[in-house]
mmCIF file of C-alpha atoms and ligand atoms in Angstrom:
data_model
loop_
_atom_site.group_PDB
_atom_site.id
_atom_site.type_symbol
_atom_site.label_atom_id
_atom_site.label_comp_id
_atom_site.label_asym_id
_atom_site.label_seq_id
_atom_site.Cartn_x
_atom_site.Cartn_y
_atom_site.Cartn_z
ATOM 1 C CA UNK A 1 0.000 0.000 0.000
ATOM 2 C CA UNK A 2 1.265 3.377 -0.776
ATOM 3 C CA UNK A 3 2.225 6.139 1.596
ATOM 4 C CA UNK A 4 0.088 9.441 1.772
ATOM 5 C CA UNK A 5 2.462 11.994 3.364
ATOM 6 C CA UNK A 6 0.387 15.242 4.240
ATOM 7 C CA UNK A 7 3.059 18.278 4.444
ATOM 8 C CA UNK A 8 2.025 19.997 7.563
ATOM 9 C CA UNK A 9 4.960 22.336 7.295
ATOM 10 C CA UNK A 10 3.793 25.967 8.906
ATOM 11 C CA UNK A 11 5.389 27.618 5.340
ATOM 12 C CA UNK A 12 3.361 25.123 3.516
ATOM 13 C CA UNK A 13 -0.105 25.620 5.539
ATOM 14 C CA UNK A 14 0.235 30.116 5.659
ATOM 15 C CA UNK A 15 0.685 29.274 1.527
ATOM 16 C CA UNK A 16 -1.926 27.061 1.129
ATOM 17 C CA UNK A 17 -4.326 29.482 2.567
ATOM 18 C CA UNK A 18 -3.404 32.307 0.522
ATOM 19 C CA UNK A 19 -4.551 30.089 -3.064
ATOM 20 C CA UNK A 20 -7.336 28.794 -1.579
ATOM 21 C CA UNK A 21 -8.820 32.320 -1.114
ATOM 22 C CA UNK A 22 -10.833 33.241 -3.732
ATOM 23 C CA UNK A 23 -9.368 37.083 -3.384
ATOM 24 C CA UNK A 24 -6.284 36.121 -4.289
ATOM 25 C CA UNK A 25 -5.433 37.050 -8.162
ATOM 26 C CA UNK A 26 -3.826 35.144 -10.739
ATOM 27 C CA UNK A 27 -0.029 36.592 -10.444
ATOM 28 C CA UNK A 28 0.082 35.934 -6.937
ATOM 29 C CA UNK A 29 -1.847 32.382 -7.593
ATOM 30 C CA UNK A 30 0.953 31.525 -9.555
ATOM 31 C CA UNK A 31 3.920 32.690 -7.563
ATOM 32 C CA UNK A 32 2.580 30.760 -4.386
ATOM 33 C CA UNK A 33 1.891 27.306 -6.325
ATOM 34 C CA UNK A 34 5.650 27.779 -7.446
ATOM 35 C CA UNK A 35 6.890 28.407 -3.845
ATOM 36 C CA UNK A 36 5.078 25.653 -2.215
ATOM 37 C CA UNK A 37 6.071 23.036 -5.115
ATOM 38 C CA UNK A 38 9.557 24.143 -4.001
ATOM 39 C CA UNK A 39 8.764 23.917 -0.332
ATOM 40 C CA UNK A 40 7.303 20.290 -1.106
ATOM 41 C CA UNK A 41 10.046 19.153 -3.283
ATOM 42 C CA UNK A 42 12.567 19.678 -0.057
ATOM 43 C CA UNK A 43 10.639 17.490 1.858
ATOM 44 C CA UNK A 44 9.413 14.862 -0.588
ATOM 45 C CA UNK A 45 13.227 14.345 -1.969
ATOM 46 C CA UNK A 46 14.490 13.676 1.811
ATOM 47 C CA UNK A 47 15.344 10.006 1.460
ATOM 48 C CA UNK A 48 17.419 10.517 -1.713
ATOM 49 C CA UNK A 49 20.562 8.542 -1.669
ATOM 50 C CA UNK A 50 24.226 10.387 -0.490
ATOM 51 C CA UNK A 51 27.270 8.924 -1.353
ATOM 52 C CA UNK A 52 30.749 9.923 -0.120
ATOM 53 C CA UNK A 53 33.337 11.726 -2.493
ATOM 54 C CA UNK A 54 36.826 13.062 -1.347
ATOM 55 C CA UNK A 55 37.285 16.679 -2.472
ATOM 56 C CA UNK A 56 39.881 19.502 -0.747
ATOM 57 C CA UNK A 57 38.406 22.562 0.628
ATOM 58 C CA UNK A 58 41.059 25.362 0.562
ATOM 59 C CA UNK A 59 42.095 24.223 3.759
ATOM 60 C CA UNK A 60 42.236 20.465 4.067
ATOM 61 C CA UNK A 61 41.124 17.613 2.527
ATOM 62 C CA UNK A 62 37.721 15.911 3.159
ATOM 63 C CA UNK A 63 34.881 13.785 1.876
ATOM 64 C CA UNK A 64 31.344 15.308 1.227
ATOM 65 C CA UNK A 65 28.395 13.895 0.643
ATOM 66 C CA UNK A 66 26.765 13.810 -3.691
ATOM 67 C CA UNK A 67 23.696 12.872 -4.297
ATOM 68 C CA UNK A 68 24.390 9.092 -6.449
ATOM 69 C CA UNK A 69 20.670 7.454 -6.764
ATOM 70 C CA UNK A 70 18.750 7.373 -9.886
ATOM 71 C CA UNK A 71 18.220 10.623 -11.776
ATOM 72 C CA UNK A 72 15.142 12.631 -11.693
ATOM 73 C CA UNK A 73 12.106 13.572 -13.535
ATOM 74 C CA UNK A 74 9.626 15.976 -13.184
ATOM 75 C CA UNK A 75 6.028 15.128 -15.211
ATOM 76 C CA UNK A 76 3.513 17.879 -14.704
ATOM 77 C CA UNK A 77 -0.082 16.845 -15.936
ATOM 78 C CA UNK A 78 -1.210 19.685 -18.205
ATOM 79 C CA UNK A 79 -2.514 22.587 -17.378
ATOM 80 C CA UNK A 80 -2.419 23.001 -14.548
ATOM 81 C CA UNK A 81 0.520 20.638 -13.025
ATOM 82 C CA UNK A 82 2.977 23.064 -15.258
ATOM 83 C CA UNK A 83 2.703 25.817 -12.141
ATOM 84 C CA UNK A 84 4.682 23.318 -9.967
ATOM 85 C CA UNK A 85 7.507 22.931 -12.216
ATOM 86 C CA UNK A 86 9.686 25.990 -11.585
ATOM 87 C CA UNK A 87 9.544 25.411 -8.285
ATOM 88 C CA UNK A 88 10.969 21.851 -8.821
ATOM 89 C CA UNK A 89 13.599 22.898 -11.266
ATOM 90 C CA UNK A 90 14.663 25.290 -8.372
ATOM 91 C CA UNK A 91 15.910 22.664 -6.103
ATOM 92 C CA UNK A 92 17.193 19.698 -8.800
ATOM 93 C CA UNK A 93 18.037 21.770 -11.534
ATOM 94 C CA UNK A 94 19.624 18.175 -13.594
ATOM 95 C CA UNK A 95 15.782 16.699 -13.583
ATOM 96 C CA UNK A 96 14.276 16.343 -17.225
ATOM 97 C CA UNK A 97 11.116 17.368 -17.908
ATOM 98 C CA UNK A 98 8.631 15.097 -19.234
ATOM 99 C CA UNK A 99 4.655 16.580 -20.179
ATOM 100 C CA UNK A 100 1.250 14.534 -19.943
ATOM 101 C CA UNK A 101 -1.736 16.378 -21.081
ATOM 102 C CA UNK A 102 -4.695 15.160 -20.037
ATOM 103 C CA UNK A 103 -8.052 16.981 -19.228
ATOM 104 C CA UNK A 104 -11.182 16.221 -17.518
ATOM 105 C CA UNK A 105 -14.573 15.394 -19.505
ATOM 106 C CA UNK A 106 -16.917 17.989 -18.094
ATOM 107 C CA UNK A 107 -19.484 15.123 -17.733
ATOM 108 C CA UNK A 108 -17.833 11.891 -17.352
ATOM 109 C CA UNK A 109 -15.542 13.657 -14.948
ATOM 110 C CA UNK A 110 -12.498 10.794 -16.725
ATOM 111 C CA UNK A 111 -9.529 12.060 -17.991
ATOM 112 C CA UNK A 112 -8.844 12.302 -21.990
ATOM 113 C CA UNK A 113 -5.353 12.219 -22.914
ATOM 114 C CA UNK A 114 -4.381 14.510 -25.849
ATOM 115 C CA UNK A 115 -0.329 14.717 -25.076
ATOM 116 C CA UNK A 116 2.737 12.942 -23.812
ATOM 117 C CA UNK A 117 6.185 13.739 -24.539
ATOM 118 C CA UNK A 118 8.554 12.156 -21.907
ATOM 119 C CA UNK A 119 13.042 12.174 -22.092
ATOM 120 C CA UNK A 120 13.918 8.837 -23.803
ATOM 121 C CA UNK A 121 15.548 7.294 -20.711
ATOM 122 C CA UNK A 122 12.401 7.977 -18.487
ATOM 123 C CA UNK A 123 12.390 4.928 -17.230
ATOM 124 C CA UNK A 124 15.757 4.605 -15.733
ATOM 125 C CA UNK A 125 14.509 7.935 -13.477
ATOM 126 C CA UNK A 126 12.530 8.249 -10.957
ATOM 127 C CA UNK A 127 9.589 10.580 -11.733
ATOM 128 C CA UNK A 128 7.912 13.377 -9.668
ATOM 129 C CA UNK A 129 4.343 13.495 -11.404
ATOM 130 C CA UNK A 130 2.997 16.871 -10.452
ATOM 131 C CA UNK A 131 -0.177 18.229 -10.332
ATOM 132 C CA UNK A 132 -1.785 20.756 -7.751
ATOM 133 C CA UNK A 133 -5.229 18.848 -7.487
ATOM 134 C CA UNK A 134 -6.137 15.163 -7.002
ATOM 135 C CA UNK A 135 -9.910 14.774 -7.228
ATOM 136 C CA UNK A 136 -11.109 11.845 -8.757
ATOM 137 C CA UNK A 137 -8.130 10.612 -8.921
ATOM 138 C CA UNK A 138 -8.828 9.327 -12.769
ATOM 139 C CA UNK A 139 -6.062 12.289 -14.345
ATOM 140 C CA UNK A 140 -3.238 11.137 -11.672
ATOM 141 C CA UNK A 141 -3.624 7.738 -12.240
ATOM 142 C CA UNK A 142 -4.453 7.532 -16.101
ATOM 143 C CA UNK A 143 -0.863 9.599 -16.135
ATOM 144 C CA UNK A 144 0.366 7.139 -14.426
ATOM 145 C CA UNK A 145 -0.357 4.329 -16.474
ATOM 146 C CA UNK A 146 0.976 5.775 -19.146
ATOM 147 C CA UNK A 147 4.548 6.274 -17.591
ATOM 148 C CA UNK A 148 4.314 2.491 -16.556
ATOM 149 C CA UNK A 149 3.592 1.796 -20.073
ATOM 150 C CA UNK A 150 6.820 3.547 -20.727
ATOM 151 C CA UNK A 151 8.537 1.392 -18.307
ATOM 152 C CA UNK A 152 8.650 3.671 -15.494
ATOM 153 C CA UNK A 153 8.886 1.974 -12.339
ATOM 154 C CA UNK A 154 9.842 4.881 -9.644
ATOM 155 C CA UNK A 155 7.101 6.938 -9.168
ATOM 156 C CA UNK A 156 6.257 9.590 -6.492
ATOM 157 C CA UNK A 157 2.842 11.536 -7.110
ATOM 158 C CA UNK A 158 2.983 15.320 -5.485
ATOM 159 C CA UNK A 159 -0.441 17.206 -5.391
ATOM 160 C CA UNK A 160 -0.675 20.695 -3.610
ATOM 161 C CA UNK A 161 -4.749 19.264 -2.503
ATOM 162 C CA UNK A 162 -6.054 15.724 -2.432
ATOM 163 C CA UNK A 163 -9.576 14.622 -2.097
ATOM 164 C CA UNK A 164 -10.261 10.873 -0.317
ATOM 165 C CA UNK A 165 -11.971 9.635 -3.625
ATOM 166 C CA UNK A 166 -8.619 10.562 -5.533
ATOM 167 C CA UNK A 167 -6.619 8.793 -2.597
ATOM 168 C CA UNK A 168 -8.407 5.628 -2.610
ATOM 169 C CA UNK A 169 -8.346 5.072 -6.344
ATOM 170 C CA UNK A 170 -4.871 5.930 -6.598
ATOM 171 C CA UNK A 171 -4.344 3.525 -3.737
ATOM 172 C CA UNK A 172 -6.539 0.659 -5.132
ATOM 173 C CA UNK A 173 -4.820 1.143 -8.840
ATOM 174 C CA UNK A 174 -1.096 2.521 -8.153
ATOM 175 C CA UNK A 175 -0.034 0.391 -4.870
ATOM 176 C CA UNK A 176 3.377 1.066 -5.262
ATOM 177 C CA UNK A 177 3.385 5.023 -6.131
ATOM 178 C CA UNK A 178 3.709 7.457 -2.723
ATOM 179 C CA UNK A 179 1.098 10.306 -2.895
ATOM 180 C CA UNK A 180 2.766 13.775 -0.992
ATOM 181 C CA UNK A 181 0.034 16.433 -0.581
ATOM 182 C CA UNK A 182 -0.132 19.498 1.615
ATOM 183 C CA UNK A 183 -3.898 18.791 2.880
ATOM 184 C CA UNK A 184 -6.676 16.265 2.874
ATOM 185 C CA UNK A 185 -9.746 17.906 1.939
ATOM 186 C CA UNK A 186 -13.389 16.282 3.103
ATOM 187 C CA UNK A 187 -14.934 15.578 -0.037
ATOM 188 C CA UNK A 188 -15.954 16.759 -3.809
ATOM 189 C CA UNK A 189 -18.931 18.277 -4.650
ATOM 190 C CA UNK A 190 -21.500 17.170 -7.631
ATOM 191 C CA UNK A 191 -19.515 18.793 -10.079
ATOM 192 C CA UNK A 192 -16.346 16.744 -8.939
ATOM 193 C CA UNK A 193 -14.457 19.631 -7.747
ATOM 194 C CA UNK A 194 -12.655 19.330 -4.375
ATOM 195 C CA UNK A 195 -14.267 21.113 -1.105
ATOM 196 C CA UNK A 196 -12.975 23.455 0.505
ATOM 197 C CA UNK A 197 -10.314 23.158 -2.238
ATOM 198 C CA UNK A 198 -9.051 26.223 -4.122
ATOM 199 C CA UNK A 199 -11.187 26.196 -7.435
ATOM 200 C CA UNK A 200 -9.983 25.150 -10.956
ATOM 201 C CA UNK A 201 -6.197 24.883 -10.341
ATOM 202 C CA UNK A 202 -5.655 25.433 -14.518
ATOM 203 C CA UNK A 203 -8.027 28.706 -14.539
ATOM 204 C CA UNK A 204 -6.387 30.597 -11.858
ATOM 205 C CA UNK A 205 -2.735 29.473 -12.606
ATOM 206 C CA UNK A 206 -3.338 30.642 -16.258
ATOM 207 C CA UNK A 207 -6.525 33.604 -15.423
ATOM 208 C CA UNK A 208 -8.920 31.721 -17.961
ATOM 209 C CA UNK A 209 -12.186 32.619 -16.163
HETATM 210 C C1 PRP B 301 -7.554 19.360 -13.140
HETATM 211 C C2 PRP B 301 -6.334 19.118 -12.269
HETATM 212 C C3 PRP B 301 -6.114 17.655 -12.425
HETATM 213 C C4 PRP B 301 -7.515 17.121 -12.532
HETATM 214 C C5 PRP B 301 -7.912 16.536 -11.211
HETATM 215 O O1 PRP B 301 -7.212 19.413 -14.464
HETATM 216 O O2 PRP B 301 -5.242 19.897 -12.635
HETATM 217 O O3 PRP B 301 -5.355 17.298 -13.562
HETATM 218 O O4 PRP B 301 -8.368 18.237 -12.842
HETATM 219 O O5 PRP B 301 -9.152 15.926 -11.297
HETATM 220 P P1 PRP B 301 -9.331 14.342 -11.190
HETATM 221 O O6 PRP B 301 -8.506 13.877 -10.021
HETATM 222 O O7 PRP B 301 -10.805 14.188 -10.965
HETATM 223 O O8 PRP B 301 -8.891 13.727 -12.480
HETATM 224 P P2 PRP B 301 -8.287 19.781 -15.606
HETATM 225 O O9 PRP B 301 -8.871 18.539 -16.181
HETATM 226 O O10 PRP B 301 -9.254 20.794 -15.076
HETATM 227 O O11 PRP B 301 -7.390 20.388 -16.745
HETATM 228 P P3 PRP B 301 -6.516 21.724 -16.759
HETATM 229 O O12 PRP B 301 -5.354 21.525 -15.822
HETATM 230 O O13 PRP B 301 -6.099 21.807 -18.187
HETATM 231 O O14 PRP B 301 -7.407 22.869 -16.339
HETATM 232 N N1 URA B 302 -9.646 20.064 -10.761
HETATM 233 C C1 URA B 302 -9.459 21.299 -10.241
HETATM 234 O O1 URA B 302 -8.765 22.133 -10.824
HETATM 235 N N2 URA B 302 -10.045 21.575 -9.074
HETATM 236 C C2 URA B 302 -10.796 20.680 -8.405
HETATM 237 O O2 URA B 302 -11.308 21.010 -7.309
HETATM 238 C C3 URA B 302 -10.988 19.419 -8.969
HETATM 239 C C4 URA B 302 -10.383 19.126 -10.148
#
């Protein structure tokens, strides 16, 4: 069974309620999904492997630490997943960038794919899927499907909101994948949008309503 990891981090919370206010504009929307995909990817790359190297300071010799695990990925689901990428790039500048476009069916409320472009050795990385909102869960997992399909086998999901339906089926169909959010909202509404949650993640990133 997968992990869900729920970032409590004070930073992380005072940010959270700034998007989630439905005062707060587009420009500043965007900045603060930015910072707290940064403030996220700190904590959600802790366990990365060190390894020893010997260097010389100007003073002495010595051995630091490098990071020497797999390389990383960063796949934002389109639209609205692109917002957390800066903010990843910020802390592991080396990661590749892979895109998965997806949207939801108004009515259905399932995903329909209409993009994927991911680096050719995506499957020798180990891949942050971003995306601020897990609802359903149908976007998050169809995306991840398709980076199993590309023989992707290290996966970590990040979402800036999850929803319990979204949880469960991401449980019940990706096992293996470890789901980091900053909050657990109660429940979605009849439309399928998360509540309290912040809205329409895509709109207010990209001020298209
Ligand atoms: C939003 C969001 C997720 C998806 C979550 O994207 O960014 O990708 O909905 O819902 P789910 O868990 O029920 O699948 P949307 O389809 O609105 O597309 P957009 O990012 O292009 O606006
Ligand atoms: N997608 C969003 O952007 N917001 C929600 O609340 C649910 C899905």
């Amino acid at each position: 069974m997968s992990k869900v990891i729920v970032f409590d981090h004070p930073l992380i919370q005072h940010k959270l309620g700034i998007i989630r206010d439905k005062n707060t504009g587009t420009n500043e929307f965007r900045v603060i999904v930015s910072e707290i995909a940064k403030l996220m990817c700190y904590e959600a790359t802790r366990d990365l492997k060190l390894e020893d190297v010997e260097i010389e300071t100007p003073i002495a010799k010595t051995t630091v630490k490098r990071l020497s695990g797999k390389k990383l990925a960063v796949v934002p689901i389109l639209r609205a997943g692109l917002g957390m990428v800066d903010g990843m790039l910020d802390l592991i500048p080396a990661a590749k960038v892979g895109h998965i476009g997806l949207y939801r069916d108004p009515e259905t409320l399932k995903p329909v794919e209409y993009y994927c472009k991911l680096p050719a050795d995506c499957a020798e990385r180990e891949v942050f899927v971003v995306d601020p909102m897990l609802a359903t869960g149908g976007s998050a997992s169809a995306a991840i499907t398709m980076l199993k399909q590309h023989g992707c086998k290290n996966i970590r999901l990040m979402c800036i909101i999850g929803a319990p339906d979204g949880i469960k089926k991401m449980q019940e169909e990706h096992p293996d994948v470890d789901i980091f959010i900053a909050a657990l909202d109660d429940h979605l509404n009849e439309n399928g949008y998360i509540v309290p949650g912040l809205g329409d993640a895509g709109d207010r990133i990209f001020g298209t309503k």
